Short mmCIF file of C-alpha atoms in Angstrom, two decimals:
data_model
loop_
_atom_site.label_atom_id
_atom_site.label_comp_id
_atom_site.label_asym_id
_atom_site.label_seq_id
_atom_site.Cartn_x
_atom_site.Cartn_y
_atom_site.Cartn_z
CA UNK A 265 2.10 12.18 -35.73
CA UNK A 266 1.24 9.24 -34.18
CA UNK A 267 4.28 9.20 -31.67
CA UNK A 268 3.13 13.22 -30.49
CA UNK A 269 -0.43 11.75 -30.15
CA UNK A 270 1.64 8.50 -28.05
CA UNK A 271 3.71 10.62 -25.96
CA UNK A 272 0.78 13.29 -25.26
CA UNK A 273 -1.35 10.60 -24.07
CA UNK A 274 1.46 10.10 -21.65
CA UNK A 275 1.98 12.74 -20.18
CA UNK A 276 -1.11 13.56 -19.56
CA UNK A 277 -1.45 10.22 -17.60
CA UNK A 278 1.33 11.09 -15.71
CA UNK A 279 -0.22 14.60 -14.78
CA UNK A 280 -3.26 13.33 -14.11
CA UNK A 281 -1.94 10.49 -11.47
CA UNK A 282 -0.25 13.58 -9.96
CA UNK A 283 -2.94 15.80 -9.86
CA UNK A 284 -5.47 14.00 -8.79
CA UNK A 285 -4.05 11.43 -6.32
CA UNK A 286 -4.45 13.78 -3.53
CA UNK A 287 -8.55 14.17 -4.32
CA UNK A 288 -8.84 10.57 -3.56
CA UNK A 289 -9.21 10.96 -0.36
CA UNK A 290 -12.78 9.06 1.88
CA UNK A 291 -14.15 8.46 4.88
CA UNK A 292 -13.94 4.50 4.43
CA UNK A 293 -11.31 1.92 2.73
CA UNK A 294 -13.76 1.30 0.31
CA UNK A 295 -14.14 5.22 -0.37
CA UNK A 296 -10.89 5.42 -0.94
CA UNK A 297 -10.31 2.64 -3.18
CA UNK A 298 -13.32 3.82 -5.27
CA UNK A 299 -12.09 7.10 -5.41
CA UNK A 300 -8.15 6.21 -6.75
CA UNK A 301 -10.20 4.03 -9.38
CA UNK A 302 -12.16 7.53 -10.06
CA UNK A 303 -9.00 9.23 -10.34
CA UNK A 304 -7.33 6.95 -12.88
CA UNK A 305 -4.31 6.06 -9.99
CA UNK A 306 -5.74 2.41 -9.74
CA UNK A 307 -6.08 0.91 -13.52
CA UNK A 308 -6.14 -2.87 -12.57
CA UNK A 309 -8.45 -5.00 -10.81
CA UNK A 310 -6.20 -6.82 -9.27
CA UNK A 311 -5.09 -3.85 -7.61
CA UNK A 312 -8.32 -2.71 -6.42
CA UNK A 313 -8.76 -5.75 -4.53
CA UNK A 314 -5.66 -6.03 -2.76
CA UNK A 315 -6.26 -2.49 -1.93
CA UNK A 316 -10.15 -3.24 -0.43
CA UNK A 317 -8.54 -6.30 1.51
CA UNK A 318 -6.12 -4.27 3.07
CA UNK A 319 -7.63 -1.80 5.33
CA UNK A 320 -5.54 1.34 5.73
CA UNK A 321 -6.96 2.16 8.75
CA UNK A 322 -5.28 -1.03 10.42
CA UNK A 323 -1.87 0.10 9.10
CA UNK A 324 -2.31 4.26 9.72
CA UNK A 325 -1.73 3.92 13.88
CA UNK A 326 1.38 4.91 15.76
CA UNK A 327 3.22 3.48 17.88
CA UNK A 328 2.28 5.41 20.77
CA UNK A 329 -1.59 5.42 20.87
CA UNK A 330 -3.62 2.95 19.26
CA UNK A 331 -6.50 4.52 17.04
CA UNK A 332 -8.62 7.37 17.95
CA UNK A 333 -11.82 8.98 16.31
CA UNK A 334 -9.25 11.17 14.97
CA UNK A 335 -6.93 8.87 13.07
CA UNK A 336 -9.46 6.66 12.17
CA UNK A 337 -10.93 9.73 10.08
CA UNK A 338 -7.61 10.72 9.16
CA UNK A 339 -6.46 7.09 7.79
CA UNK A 340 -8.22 7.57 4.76
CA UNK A 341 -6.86 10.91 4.17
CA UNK A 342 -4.91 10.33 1.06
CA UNK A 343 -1.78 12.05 2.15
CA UNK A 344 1.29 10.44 4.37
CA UNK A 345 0.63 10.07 8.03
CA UNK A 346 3.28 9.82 10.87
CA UNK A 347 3.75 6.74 12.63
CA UNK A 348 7.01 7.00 14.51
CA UNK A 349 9.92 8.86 15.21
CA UNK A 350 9.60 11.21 11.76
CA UNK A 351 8.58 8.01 10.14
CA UNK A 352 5.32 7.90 8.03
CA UNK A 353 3.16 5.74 6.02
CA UNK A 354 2.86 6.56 2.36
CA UNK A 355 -0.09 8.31 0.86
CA UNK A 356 -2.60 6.03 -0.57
CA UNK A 357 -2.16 6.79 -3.92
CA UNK A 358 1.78 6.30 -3.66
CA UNK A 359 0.82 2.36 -2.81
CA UNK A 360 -1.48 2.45 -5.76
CA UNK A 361 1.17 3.33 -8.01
CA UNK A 362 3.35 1.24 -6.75
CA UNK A 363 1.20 -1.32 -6.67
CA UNK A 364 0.24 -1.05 -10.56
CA UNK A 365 3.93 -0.57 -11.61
CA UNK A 366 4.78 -3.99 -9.85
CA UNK A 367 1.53 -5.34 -11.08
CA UNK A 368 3.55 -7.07 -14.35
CA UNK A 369 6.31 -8.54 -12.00
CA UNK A 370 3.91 -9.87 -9.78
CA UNK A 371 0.71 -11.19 -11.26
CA UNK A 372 -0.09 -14.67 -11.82
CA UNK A 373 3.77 -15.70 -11.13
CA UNK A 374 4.28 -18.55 -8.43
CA UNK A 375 7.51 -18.34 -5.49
CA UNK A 376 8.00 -14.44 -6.20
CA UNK A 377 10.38 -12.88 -3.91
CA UNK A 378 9.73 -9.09 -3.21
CA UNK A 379 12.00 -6.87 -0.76
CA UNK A 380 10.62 -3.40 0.61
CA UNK A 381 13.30 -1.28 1.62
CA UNK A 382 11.81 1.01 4.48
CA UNK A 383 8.77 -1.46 5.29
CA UNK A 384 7.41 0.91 7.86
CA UNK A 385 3.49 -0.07 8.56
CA UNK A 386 3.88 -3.17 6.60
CA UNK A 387 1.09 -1.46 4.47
CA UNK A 388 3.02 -1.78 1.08
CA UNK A 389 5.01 -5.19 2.47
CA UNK A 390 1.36 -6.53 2.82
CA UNK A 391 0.14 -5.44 -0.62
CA UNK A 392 3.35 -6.97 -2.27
CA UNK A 393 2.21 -10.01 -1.02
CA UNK A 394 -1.20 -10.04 -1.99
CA UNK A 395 -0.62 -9.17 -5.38
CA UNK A 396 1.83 -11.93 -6.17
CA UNK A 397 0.79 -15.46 -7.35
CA UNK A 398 0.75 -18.77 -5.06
CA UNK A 399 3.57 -18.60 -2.51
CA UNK A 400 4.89 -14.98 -3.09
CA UNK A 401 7.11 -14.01 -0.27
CA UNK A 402 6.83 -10.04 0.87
CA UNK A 403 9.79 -9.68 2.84
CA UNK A 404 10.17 -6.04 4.46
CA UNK A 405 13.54 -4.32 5.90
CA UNK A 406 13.65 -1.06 8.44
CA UNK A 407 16.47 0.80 10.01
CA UNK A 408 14.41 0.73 13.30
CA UNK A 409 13.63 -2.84 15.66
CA UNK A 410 10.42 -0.73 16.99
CA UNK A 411 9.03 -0.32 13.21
CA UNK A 412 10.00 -3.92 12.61
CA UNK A 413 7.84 -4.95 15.34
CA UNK A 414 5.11 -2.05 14.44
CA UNK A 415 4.89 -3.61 11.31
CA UNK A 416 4.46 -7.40 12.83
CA UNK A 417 1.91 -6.39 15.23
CA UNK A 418 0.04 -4.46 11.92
CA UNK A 419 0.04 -8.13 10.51
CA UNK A 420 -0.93 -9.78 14.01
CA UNK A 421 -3.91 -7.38 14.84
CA UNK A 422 -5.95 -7.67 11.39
CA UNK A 423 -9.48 -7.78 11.88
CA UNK A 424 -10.16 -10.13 8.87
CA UNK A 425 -8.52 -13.50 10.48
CA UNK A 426 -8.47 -15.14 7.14
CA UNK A 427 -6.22 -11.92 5.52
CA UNK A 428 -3.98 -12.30 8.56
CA UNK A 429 -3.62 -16.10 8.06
CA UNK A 430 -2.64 -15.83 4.27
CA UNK A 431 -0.33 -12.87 5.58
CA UNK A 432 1.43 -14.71 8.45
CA UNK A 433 3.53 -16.67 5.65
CA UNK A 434 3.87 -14.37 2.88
CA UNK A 435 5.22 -11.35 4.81
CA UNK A 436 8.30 -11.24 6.55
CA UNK A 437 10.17 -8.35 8.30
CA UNK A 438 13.93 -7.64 9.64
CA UNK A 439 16.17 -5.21 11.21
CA UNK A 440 18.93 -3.74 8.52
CA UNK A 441 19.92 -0.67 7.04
CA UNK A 442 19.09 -1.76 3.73
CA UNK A 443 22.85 -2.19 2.00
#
């Protein structure tokens, strides 16, 4: 009885991310966050507050234009949004999940090393960092030199100057394929 009861509960989390990940979505970072807490996709604290340091909105540009009224409303649409070349940055709640999957790898443990295959934005390279303990290294690989250096500028251009310090070391991005 008590496994059925186990494995219920389970699935029903599992819906439940699903389902409601795309309602998340705000018109601010801190909507957003709020609302994937509301929504049962963010569980942790820890996770909550690397997602409240990291603004999406720095992160959901392209490479062509740099923000407009429009994307600036649209970055914290929690879907995917294209960046480049049929490239996009994940939906909000997909970096939540992540985030709180990784959580137990990451938390509280010094010199981590974490690789993000398909780094993108830096969005997810960024949050790998954050979560990790004293000197976690975030180190990000894309197919594409113009995403690599997307991704750096991302990094470069934060508004919070202290974030972007803290950053600078702990995230680190390269050309490769990924094999």
């Amino acid at each position: 009885k008590c496994s059925i009861i186990k494995r219920t509960f389970i699935y029903y989390s599992t819906i439940r991310t699903v389902v409601f990940g795309w309602t998340s979505s705000s018109m601010t970072n801190e909507g957003l966050v709020n609302n994937l807490i509301r929504d049962g996709v963010v569980s942790s604290e820890s996770v909550a507050n690397v997602l409240r340091r990291l603004d999406r909105r720095e992160f959901a540009k392209t490479l062509a234009s740099p923000l407009t009224q429009r994307s600036v409303q649209e970055a914290y649409r929690d879907s995917p949004l294209p960046i480049t070349d049929g490239s996009t940055i994940s939906a909000p709640h997909m970096l939540a999940r992540a985030l709180e999957l990784l959580l137990p790898v990451l938390i509280d443990k010094k010199n981590v090393r974490v690789l993000d295959v398909g780094s993108g934005s830096g969005y997810l390279t960024a949050g790998l960092a954050l979560l990790g303990g004293e000197g976690t290294i975030a180190y990000g690989i894309e197919h594409s030199e113009s995403l690599v250096k997307f991704a750096e500028t991302n990094i470069n251009n934060l508004q919070d100057k202290q974030l972007k310090q803290e950053l600078e070391s702990r995230v680190h991005f390269f050309k490769s394929d990924g094999w």
